[in-house]
Coordinates of C-alpha atoms and ligand atoms in Angstrom, one line a residue:
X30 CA -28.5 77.0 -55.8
X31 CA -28.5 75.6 -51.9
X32 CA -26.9 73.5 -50.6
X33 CA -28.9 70.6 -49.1
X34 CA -27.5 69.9 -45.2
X35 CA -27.7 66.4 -43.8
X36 CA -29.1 65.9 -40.8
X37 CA -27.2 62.9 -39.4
X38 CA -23.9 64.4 -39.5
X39 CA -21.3 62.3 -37.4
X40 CA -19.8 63.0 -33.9
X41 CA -16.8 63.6 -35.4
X42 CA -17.9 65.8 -38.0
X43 CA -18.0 70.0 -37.5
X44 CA -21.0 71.3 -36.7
X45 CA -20.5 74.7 -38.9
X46 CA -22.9 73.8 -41.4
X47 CA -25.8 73.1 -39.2
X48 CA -25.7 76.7 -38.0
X49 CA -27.5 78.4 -41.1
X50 CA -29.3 78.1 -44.2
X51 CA -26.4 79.0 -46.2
X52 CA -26.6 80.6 -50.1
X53 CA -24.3 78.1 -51.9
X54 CA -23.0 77.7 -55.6
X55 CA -22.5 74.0 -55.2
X56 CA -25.2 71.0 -54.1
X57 CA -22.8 68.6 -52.3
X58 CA -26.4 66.6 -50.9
X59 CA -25.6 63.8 -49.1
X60 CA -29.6 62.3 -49.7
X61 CA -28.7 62.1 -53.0
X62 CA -29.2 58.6 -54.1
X63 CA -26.4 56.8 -55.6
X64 CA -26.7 54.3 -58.1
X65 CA -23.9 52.1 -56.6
X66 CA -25.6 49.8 -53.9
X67 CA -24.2 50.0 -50.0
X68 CA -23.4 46.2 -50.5
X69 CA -21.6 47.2 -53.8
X70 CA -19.3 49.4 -51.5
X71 CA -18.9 47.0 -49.1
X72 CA -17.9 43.5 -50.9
X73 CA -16.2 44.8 -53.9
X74 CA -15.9 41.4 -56.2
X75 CA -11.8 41.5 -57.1
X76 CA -9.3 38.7 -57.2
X77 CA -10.6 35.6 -54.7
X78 CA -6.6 35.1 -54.1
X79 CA -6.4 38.4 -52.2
X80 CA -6.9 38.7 -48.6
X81 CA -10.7 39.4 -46.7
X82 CA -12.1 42.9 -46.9
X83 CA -12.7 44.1 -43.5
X84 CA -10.9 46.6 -42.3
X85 CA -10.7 48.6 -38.6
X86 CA -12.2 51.8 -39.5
X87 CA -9.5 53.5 -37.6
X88 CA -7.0 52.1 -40.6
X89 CA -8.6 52.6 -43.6
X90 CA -5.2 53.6 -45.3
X91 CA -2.5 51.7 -42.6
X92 CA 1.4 52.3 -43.9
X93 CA 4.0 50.5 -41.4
X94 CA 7.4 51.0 -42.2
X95 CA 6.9 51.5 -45.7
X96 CA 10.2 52.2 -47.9
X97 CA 10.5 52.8 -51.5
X98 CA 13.0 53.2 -53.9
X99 CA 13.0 54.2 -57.5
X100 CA 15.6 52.6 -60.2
X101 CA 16.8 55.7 -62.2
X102 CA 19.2 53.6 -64.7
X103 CA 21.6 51.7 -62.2
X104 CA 21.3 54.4 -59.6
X105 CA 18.4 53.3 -56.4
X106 CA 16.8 56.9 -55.6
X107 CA 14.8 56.6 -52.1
X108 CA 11.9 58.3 -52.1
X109 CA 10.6 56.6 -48.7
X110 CA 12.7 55.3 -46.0
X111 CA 10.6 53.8 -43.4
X112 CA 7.6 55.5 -43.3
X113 CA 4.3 54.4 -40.8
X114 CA 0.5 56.2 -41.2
X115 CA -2.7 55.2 -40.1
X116 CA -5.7 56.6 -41.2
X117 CA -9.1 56.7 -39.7
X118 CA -12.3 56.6 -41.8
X119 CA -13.5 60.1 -42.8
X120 CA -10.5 61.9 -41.6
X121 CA -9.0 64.7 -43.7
X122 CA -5.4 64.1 -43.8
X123 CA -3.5 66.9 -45.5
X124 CA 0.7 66.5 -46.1
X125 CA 3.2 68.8 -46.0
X126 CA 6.8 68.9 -46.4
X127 CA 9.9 70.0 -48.2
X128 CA 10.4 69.3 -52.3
X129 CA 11.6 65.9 -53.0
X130 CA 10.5 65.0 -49.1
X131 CA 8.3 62.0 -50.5
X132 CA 4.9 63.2 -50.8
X133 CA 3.5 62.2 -53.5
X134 CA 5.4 58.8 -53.5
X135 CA 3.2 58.2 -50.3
X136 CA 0.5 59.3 -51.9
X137 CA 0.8 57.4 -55.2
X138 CA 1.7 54.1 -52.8
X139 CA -1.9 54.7 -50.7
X140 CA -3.1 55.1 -54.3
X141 CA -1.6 51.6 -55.4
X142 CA -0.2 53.7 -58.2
X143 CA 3.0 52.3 -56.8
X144 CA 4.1 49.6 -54.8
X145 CA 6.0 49.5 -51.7
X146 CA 9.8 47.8 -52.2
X147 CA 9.5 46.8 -48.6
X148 CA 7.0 47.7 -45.7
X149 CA 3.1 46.9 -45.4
X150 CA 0.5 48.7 -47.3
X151 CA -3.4 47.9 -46.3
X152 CA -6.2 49.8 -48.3
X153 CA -9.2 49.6 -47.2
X154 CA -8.1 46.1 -45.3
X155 CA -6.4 45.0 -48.0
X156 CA -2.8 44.3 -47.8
X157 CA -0.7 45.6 -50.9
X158 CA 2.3 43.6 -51.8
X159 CA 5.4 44.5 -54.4
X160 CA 3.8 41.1 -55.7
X161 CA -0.1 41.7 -55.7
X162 CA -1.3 41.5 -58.9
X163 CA -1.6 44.9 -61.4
X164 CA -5.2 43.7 -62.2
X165 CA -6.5 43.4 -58.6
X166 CA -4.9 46.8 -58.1
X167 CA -6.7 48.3 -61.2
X168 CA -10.1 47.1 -59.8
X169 CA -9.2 48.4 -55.8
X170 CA -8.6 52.0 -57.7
X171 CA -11.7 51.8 -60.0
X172 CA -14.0 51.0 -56.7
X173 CA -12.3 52.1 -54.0
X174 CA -10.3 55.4 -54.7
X175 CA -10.8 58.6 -56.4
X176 CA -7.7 60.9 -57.4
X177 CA -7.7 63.8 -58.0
X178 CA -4.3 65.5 -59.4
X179 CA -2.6 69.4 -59.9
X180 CA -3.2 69.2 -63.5
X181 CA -6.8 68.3 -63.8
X182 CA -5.9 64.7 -66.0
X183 CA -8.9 65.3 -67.9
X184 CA -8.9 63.7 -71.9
X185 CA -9.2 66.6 -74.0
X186 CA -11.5 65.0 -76.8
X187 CA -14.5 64.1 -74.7
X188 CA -16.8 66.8 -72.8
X189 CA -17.0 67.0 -69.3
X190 CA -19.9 64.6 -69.3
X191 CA -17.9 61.9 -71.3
X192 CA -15.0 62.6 -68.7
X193 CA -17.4 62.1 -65.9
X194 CA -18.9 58.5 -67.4
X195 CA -15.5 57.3 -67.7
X196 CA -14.8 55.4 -65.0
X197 CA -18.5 53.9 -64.5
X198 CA -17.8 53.1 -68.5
X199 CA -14.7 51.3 -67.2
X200 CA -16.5 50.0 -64.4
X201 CA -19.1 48.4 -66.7
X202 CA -21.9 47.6 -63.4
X203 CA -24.4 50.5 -64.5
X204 CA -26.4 51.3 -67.7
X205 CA -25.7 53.6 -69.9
X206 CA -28.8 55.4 -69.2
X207 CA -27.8 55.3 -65.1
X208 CA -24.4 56.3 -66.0
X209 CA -25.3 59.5 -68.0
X210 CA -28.0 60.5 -64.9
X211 CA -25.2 59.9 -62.4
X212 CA -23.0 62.3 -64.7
X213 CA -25.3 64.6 -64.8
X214 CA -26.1 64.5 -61.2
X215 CA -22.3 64.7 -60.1
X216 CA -21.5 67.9 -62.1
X217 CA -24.9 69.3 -61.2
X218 CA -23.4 68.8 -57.5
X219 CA -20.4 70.7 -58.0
X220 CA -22.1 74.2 -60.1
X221 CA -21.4 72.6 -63.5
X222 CA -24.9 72.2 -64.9
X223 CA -24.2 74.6 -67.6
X224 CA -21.2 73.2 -68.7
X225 CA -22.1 69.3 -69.5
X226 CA -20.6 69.5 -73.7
X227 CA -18.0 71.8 -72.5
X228 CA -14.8 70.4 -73.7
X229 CA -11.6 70.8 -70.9
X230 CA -10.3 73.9 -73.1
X231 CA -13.6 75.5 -73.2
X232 CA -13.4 75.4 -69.1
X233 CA -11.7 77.6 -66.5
X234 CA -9.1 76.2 -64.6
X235 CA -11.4 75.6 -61.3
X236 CA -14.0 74.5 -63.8
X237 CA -11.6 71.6 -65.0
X238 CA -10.9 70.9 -61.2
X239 CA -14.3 70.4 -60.6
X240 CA -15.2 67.9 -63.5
X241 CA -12.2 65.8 -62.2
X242 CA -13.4 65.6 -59.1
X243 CA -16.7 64.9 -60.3
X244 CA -15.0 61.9 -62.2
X245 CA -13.1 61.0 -59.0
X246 CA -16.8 60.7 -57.6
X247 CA -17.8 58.7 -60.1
X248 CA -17.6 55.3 -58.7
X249 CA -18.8 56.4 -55.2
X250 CA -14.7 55.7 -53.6
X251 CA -14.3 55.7 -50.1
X252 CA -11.2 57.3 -50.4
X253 CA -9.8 60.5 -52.2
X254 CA -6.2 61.0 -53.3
X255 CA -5.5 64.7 -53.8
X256 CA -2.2 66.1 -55.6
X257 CA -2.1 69.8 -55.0
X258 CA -5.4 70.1 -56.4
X259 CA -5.0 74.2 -56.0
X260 CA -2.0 74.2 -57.1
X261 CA -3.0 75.8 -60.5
X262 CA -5.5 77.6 -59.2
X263 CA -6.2 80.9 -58.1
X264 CA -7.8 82.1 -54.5
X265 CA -11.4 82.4 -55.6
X266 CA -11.2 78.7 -57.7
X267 CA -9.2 77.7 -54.9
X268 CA -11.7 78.5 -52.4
X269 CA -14.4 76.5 -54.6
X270 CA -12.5 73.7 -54.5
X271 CA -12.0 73.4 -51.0
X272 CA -15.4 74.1 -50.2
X273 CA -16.7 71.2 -52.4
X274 CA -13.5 68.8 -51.2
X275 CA -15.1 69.9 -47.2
X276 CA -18.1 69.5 -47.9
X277 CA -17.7 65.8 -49.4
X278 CA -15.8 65.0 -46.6
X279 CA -17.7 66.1 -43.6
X280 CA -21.1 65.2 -45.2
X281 CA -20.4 62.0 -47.2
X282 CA -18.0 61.3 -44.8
X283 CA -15.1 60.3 -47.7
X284 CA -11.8 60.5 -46.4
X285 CA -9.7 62.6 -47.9
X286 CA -5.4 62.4 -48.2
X287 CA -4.6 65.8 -49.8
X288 CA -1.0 67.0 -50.7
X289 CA -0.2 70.4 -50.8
X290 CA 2.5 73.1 -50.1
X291 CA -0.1 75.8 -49.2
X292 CA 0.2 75.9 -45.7
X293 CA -2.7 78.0 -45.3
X294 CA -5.0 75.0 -46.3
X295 CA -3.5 72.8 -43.9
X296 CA -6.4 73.9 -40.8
X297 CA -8.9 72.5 -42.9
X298 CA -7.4 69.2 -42.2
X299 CA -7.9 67.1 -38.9
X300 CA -4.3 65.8 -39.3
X301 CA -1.1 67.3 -41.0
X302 CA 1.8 64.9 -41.6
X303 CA 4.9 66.7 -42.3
X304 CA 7.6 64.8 -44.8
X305 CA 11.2 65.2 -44.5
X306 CA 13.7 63.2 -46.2
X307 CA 11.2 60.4 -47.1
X308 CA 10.3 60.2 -43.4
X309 CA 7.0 61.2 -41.2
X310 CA 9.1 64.1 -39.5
X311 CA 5.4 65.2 -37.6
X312 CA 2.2 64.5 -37.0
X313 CA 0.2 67.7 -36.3
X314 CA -3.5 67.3 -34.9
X315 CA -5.5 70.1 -35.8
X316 CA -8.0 71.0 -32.8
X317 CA -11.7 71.0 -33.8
X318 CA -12.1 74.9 -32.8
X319 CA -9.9 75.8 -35.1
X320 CA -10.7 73.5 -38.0
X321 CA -14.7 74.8 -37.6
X322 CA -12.8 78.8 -37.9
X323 CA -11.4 77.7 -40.7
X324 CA -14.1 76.2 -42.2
X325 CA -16.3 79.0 -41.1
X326 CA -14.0 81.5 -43.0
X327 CA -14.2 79.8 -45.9
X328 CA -18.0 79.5 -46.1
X329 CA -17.7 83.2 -46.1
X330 CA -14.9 83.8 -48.6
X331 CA -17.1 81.3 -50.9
X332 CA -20.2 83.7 -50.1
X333 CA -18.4 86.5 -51.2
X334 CA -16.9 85.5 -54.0
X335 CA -20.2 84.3 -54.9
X336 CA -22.4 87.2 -54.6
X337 CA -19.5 89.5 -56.0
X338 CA -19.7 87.1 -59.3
X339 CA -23.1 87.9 -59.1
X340 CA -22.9 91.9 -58.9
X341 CA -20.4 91.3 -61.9
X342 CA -22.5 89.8 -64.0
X343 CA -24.9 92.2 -63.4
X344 CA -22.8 95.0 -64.3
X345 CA -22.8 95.4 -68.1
X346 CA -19.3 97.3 -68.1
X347 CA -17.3 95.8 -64.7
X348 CA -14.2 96.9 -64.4
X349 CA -12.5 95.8 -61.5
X350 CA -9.2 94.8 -59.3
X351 CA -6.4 92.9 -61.9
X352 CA -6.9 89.5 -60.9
X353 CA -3.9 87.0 -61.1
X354 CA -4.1 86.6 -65.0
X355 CA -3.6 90.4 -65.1
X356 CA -0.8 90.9 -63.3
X357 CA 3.0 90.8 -65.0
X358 CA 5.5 88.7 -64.3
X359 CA 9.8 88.1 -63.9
X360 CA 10.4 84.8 -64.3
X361 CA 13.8 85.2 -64.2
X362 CA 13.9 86.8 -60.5
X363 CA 11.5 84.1 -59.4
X364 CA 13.1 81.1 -60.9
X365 CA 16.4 81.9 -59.3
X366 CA 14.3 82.3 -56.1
X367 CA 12.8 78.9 -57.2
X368 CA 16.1 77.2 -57.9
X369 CA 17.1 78.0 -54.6
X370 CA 14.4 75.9 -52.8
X371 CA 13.1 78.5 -51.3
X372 CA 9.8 78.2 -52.7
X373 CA 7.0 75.8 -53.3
X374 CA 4.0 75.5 -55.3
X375 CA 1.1 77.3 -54.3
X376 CA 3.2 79.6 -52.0
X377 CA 3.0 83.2 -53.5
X378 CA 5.8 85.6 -54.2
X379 CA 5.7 89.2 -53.8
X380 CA 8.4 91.5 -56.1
X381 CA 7.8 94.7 -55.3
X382 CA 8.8 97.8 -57.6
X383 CA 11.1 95.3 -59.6
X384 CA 13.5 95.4 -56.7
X385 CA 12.8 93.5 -53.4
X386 CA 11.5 90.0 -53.9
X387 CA 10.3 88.3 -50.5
X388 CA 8.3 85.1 -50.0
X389 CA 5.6 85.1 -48.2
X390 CA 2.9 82.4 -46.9
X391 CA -0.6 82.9 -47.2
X392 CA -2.4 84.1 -44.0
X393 CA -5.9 83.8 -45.4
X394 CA -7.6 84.2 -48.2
X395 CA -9.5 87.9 -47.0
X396 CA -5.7 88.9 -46.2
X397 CA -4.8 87.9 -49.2
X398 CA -7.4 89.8 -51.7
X399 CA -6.9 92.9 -49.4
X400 CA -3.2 93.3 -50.1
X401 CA -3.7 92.9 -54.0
X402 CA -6.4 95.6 -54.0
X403 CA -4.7 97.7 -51.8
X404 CA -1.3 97.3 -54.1
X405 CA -2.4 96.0 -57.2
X406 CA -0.7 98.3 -59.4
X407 CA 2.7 98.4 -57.6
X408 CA 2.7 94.3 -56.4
X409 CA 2.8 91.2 -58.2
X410 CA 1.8 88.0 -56.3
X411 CA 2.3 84.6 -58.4
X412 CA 1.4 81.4 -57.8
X413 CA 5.7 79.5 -58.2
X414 CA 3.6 76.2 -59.7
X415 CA 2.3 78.8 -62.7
X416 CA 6.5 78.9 -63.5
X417 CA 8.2 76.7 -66.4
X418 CA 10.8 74.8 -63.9
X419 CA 7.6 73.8 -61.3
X420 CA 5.5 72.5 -64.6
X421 CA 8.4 70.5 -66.2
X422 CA 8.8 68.5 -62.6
X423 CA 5.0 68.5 -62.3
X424 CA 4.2 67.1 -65.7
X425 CA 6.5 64.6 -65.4
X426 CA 4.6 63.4 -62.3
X427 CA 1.1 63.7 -63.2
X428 CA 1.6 62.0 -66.6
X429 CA 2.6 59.0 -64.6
X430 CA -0.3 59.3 -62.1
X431 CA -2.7 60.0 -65.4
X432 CA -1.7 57.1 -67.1
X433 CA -2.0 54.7 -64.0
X434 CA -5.1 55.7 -62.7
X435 CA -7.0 54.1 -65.2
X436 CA -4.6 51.4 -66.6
X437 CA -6.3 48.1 -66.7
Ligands
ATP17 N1 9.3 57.8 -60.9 C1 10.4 58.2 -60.2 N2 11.6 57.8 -60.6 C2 12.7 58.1 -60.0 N3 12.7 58.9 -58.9 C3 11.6 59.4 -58.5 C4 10.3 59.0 -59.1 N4 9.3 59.6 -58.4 C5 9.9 60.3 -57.4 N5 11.2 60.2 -57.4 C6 12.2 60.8 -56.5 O1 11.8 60.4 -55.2 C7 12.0 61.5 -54.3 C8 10.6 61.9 -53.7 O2 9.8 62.4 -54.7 P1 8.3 62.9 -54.4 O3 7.8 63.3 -55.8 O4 7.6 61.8 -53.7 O5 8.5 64.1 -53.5 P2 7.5 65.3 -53.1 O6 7.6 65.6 -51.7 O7 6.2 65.0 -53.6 O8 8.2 66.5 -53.9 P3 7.5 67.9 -54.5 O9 7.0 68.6 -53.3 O10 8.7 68.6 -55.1 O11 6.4 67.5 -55.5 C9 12.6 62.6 -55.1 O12 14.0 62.5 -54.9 C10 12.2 62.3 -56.5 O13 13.1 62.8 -57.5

């Protein structure tokens, strides 16, 4: 499959896909016509009460002084204390921080999934209040957002078509007919035209990624709302994901928030905020040279991943390098490494010869394969978020995101 280039690309946007006619597993094609009118996206009908819907392109998510605090029984836990953001129109924003520094609280807040206790919160111009009304919320996050979460969120009983139709279901503007050809369309755009009856357990993890962020696409949303979308994935899936997230971004021009302790996704961004404490501790710009590097790296790590799939399948009897799922494991070493702090999701740890265990960041994904090939037998790399103590925390969270995402 190809990926079909737009031509109008924006000022702002990288030029590294102009450069070639690239070989692509995905069909992120920004001609592609959507079912949802421009007007649609523009004057989405929600409560009359709520204030006009024009916004500064500059501030399509705007956060001043936003604080928030969580009851927990009779104990106030503060999550935010005073935190200001604005974000332009097609940016990709991606945050960092330490555990507990208030990430995904911000995110959830831009999200409406949660309400400020005190600061102001504009989405897309409009202003969110502790007192703005649940159901005006639930239509801003049906029209205007698309989340998508660590955990993939997807209902086990329907197929990743039926996932995908969802929220236009929800929605209730289209056909049935349109909304089963925009499914279609959306997973055909992310490499998923074989899978459309698949249900979630018959998918890979990446696969599952995929179809939710198909289904985040759904509704044509200006803005995406990423929780550590790689988190559970592995290099190669996490490399796919990215490339479609990019692509969507620079070509449709959706701006993107994106959570994540991998620091070696962060130079995809154009701006890294850095959480400490429930504050903004940084804001990191990310200069366009390196950004296109970045992106250019990828495009080839995606290439290659891609033909060596191809060279697999061709081989009958493949045997190759252990791959993630092969390689063993000592919890125990690495949840006391965990417990710590000293890890995050997403970062990988090394334990070498049972002995040594380190911590190290990723440097890039070639680095990365190298270092496994070269000592697969001897070193064990896992992913901390594949650990029991990282999925309890994690659950807990994306339960809560799941079940307000589409709460009506
Ligand atoms: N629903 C909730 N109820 C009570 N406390 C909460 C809730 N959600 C978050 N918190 C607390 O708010 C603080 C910030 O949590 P948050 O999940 O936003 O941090 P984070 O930076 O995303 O953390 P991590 O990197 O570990 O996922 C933490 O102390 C957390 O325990």
């Amino acid at each position: 499959m190809e990926i079909q280039l737009q031509e109008n690309l924006s000022q702002q946007q990288p030029n590294y896909h102009k450069k070639k006619e690239s070989t692509e597993i995905f069909n992120i094609n920004s001609n592609n016509q959507d079912n949802y009118s421009q007007s649609y996206q523009v004057s989405t009908n929600t409560d009359s009460k709520e204030e006009p819907r024009f916004y500064d392109p500059n501030k399509i998510i705007s956060l001043k002084n936003v604080h928030k605090t969580y009851l927990l029984g009779v104990e106030g836990v503060t999550a935010l204390r005073g935190v200001s953001v604005d974000i332009k129109e097609g940016e990709f924003i991606t945050i960092l921080g330490t555990s507990g520094g208030g990430k995904t609280t911000m995110l959830n807040i831009m999200g409406t999934i949660d309400k400020p206790t005190k600061g102001d919160v504009f989405i897309c111009g409009q202003k969110i209040k502790s007192t703005t009304d649940d159901k005006f919320l639930a239509s801003l996050r049906l029209t205007k957002l698309g989340f998508v979460f660590q955990t993939f969120n997807l209902i086990q009983s329907l197929t990743a078509l039926e996932n995908v139709e969802l929220p236009m279901i929800l929605r209730g503007e289209l056909s049935r007919d349109t909304i089963r050809e925009r499914a279609i369309d959306l997973l055909t755009q992310v490499g998923l035209k074989e899978r459309l009856n698949h249900f979630p357990n018959q998918l890979s993890g990446g696969e599952q990624q995929r179809v939710t962020i198909s289904r985040a696409l759904s509704n044509n949303p200006k803005i995406l709302l990423l929780d550590e979308p790689t988190g559970d994935l592995d290099t190669k899936s996490t490399d796919y994901v990215m490339k479609i997230l990019l692509d969507l971004n620079i070509k449709k021009g959706i701006t993107m928030v994106m959570v994540t302790h991998d620091v070696a996704l962060k130079n995809y961004a154009n701006r890294v905020v850095r959480m400490i404490d429930g504050k903004v501790n940084a804001i990191e710009v990310i200069p366009t040279e390196k950004r296109e590097e970045n992106l250019r790296l990828l495009e080839e790590a995606v290439q290659s991943h891609t033909q060596s799939q191809l060279q697999k399948d061709q081989q009958s009897n493949g045997s190759g390098v252990s791959n993630h799922k092969d390689l063993g494991v000592r919890t125990g070493v690495v949840q006391q490494v965990a417990l710590k702090g000293f890890v995050h999701l997403n970062e990988e740890i090394e334990i070498q010869d049972g002995q040594n265990e380190g911590q190290r960041q990723k440097n890039g994904n070639q680095q990365n394969h190298q270092h496994l090939q070269q000592n697969g037998s001897k070193t064990e790399y896992r992913k901390p978020g594949e650990y029991p103590i990282f999925q309890f925390a994690k659950q807990r969270k994306a339960q809560e995101q799941a079940i307000k995402q589409f709460q009506h």
